[in-house]
PDB file of C-alpha atoms in Angstrom:
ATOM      1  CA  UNK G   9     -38.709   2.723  31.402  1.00  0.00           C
ATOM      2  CA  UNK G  10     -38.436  -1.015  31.436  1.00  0.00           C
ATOM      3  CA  UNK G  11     -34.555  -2.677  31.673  1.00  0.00           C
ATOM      4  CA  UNK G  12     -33.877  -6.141  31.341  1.00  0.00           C
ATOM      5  CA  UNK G  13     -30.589  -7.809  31.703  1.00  0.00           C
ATOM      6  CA  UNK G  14     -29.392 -10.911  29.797  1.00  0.00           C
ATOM      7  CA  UNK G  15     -26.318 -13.182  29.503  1.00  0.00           C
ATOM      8  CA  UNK G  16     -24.771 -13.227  26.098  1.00  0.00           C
ATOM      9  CA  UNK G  17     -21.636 -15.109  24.666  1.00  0.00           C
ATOM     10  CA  UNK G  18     -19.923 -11.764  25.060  1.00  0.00           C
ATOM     11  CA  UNK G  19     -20.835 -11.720  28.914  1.00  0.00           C
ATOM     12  CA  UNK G  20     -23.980  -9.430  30.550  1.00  0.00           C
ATOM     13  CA  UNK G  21     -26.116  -6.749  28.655  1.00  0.00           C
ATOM     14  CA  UNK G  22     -28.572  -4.290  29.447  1.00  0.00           C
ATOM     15  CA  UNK G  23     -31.572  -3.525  27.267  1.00  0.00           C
ATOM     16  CA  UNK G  24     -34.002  -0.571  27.860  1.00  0.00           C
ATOM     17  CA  UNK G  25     -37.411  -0.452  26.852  1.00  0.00           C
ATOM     18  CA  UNK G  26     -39.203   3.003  26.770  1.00  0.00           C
ATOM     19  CA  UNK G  27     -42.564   4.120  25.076  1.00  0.00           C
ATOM     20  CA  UNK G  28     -42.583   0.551  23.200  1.00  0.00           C
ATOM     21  CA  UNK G  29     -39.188   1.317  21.734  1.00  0.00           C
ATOM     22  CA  UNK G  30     -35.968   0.056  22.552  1.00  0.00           C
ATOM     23  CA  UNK G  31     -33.770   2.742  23.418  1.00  0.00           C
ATOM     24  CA  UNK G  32     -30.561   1.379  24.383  1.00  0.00           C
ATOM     25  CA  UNK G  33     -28.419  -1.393  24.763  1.00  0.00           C
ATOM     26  CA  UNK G  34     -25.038  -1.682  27.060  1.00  0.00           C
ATOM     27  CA  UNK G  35     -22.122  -4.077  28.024  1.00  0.00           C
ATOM     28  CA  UNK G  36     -22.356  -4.909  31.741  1.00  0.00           C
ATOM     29  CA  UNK G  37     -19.272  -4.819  33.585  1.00  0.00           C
ATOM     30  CA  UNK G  38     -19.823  -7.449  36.556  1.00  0.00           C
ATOM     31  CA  UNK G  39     -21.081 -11.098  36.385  1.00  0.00           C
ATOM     32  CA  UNK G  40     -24.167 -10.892  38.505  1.00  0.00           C
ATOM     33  CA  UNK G  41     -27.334 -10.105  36.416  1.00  0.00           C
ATOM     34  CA  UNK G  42     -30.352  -8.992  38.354  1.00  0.00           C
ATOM     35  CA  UNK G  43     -33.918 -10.386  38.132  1.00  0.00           C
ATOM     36  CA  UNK G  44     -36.151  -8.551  36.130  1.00  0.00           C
ATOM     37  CA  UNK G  45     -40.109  -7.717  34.529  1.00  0.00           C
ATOM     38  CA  UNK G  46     -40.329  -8.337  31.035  1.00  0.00           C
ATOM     39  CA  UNK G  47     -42.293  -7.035  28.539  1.00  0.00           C
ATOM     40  CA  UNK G  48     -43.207  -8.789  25.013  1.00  0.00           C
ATOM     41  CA  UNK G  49     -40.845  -6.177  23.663  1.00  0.00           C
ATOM     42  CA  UNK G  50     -38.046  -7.009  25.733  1.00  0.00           C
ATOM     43  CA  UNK G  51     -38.826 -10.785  25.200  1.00  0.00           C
ATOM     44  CA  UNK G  52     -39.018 -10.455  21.546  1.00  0.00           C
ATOM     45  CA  UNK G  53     -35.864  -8.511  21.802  1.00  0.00           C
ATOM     46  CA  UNK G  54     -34.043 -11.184  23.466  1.00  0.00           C
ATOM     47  CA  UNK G  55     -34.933 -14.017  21.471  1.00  0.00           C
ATOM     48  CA  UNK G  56     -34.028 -11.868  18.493  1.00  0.00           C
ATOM     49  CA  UNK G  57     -29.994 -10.878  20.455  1.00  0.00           C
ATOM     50  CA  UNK G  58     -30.219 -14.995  21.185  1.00  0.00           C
ATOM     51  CA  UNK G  59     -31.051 -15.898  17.617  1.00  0.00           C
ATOM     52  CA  UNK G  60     -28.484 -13.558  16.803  1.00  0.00           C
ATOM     53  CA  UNK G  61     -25.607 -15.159  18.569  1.00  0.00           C
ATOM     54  CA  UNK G  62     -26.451 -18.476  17.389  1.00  0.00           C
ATOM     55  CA  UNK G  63     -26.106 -17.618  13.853  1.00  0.00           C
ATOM     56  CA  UNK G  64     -29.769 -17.906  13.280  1.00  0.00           C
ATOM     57  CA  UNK G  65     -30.294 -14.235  12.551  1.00  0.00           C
ATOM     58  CA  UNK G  66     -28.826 -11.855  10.549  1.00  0.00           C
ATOM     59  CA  UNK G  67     -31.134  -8.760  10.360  1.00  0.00           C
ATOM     60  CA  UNK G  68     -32.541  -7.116  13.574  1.00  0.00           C
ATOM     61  CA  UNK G  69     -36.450  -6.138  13.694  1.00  0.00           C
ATOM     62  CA  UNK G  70     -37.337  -4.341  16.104  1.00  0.00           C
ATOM     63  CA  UNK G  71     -38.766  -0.571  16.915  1.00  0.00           C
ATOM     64  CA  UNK G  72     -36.093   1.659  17.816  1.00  0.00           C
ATOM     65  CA  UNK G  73     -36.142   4.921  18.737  1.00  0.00           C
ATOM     66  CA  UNK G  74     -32.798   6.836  17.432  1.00  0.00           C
ATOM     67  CA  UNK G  75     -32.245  10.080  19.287  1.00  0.00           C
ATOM     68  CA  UNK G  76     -29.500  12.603  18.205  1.00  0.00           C
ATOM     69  CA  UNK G  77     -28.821  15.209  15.693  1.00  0.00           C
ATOM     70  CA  UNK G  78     -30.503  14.782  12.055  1.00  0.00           C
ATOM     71  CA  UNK G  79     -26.737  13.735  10.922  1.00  0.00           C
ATOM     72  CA  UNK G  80     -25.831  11.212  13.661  1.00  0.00           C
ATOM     73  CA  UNK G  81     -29.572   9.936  13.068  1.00  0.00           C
ATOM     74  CA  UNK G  82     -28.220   9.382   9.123  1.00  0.00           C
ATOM     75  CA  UNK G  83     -25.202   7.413  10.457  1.00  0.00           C
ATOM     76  CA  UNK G  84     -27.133   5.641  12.562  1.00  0.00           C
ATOM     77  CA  UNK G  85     -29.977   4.631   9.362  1.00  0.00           C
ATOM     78  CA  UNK G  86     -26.561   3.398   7.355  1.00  0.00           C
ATOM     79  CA  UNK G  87     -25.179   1.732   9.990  1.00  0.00           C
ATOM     80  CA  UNK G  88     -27.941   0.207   9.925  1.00  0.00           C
ATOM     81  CA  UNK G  89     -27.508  -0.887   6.199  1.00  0.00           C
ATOM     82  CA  UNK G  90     -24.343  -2.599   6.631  1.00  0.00           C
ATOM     83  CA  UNK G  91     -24.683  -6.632   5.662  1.00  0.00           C
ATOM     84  CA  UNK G  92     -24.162  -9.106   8.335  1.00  0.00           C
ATOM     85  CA  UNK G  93     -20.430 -10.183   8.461  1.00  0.00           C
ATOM     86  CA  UNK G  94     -19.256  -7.406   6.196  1.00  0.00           C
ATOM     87  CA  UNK G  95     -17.172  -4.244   7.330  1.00  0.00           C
ATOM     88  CA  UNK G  96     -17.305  -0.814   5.378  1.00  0.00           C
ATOM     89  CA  UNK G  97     -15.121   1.912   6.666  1.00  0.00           C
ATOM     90  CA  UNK G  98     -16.227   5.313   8.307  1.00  0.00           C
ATOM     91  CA  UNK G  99     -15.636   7.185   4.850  1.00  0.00           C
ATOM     92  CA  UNK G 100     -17.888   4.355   3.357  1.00  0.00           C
ATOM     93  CA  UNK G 101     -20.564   5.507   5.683  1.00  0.00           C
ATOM     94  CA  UNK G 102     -19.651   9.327   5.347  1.00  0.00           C
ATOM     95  CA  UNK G 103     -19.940   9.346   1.485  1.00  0.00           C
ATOM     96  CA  UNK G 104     -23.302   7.181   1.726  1.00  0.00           C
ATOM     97  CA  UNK G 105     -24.901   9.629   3.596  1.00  0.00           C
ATOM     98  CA  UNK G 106     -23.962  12.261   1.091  1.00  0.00           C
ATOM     99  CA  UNK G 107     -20.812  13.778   2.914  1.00  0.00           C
ATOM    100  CA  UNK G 108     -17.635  12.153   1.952  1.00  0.00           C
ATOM    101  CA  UNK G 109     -15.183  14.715   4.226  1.00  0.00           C
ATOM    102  CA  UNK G 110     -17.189  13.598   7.277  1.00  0.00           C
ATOM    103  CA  UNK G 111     -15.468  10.639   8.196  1.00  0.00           C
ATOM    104  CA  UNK G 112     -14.370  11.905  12.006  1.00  0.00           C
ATOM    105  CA  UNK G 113     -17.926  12.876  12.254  1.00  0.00           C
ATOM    106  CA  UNK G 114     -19.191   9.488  11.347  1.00  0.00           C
ATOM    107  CA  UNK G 115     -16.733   8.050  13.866  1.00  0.00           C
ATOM    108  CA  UNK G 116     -18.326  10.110  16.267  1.00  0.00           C
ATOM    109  CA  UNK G 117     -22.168   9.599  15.654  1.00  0.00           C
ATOM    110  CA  UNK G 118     -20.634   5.863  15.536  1.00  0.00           C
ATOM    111  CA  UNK G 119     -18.975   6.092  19.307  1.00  0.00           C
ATOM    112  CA  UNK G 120     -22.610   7.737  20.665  1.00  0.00           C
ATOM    113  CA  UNK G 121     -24.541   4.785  18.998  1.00  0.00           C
ATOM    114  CA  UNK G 122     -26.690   3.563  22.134  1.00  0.00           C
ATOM    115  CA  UNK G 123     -27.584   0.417  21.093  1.00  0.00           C
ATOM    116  CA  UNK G 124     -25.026  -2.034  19.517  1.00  0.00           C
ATOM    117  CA  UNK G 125     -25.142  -4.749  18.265  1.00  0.00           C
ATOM    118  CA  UNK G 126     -28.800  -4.355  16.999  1.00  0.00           C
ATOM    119  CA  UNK G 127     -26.699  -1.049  15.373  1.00  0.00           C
ATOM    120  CA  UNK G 128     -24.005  -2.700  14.219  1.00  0.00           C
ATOM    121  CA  UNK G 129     -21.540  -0.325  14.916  1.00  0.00           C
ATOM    122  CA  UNK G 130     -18.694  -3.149  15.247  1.00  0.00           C
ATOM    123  CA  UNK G 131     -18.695  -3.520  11.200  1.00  0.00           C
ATOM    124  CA  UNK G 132     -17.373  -0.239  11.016  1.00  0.00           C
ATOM    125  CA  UNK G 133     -13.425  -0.562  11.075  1.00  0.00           C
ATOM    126  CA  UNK G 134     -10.584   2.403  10.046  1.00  0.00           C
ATOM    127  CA  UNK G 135     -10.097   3.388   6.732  1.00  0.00           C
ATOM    128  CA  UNK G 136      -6.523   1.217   6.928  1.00  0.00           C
ATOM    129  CA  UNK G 137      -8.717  -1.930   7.426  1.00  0.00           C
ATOM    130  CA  UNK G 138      -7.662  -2.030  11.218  1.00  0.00           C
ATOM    131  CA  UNK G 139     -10.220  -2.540  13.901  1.00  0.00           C
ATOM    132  CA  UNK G 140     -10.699   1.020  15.710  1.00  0.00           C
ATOM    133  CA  UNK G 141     -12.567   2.241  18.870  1.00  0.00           C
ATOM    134  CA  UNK G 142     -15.817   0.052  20.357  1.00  0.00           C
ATOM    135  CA  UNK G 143     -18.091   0.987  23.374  1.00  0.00           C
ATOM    136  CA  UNK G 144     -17.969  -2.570  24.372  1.00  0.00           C
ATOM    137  CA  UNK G 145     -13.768  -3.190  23.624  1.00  0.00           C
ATOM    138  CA  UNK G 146     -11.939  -4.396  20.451  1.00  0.00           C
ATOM    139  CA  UNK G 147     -12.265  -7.993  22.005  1.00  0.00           C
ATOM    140  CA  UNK G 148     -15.859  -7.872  21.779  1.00  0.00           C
ATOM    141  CA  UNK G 149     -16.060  -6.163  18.219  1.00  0.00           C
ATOM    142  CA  UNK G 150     -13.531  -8.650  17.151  1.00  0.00           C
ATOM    143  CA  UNK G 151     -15.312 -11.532  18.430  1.00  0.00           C
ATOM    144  CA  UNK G 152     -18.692 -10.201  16.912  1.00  0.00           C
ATOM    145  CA  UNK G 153     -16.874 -10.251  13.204  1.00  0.00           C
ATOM    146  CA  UNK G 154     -15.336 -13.078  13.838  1.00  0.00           C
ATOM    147  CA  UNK G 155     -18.914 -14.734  15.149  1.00  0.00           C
ATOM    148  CA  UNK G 156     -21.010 -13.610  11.503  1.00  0.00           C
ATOM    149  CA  UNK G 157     -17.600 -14.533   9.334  1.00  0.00           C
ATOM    150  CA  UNK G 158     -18.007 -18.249  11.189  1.00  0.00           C
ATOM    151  CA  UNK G 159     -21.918 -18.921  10.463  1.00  0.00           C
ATOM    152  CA  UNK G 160     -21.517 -17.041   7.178  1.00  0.00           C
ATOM    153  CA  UNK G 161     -18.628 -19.912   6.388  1.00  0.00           C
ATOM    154  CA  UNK G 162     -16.124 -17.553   5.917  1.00  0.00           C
ATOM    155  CA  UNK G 163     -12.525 -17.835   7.143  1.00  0.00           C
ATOM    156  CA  UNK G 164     -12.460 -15.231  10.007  1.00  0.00           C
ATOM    157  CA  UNK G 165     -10.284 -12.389   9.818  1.00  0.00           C
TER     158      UNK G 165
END
């Protein structure tokens, strides 16, 4: 297992590297970043979370390994689906997989997702159109909608 920590515009994350996949991804909680060994994955990974926040990227590619059961791996696929700077709702996601009365499932195949952002997890919002539930806080999934509405050219919501 490989970790390297970066500094984002949403503050410190943590990105682990195992068998050539990237396996996670997590919000740090204190300022300090340690010094770390990088691999071209983790690199490549970078410059693609970088590109990313600059509004120069729009569709992660990378290898990811997705662990779980078959259905939170489906969720996971979908989420995967969802178009930079738009929002679907978990009952989008639960009838696109094929299961529309699985909404509070999808919400929680959404809440295991280990690595946001490259799964973007924070377009998924609450049926009502309201922001609901994010690993990293609703400031950060707020400011990550707001962030692909800006380079998109789109008024914010």
């Amino acid at each position: 297992m490989k970790i390297l920590h970066i500094d984002s515009k949403i503050g410190g994350l943590e990105i682990i590297e195992e068998s050539d996949f990237i396996t996670n991804l997590s919000f740090l909680r204190y300022k300090e970043l340690i010094k770390n060994d990088c691999t071209p994955l983790l690199k490549e990974t970078k410059r693609q979370i970088d590109a990313y926040f600059e509004g120069k990227l729009k569709v992660f590619d990378l290898p990811l390994k997705l662990d779980g059961s078959d259905f939170r791996i489906k969720v996971l696929k979908a989420l995967q689906e969802i178009p930079y700077g738009e929002v679907v709702s978990y009952k989008d996601i639960a009838l696109k997989i094929g299961n529309e009365k699985a909404s509070r499932a999808v919400g929680m195949a959404n809440n295991k997702n280990k690595i946001p952002i490259i799964i973007p997890c924070h377009r998924v919002i609450g049926k009502s159109g309201k922001l609901v539930g994010y690993g990293g806080g609703l400031d950060i999934k707020t400011y990550l909608l707001n962030m692909e509405q800006y380079y998109l050219g789109l008024q914010p919501q």
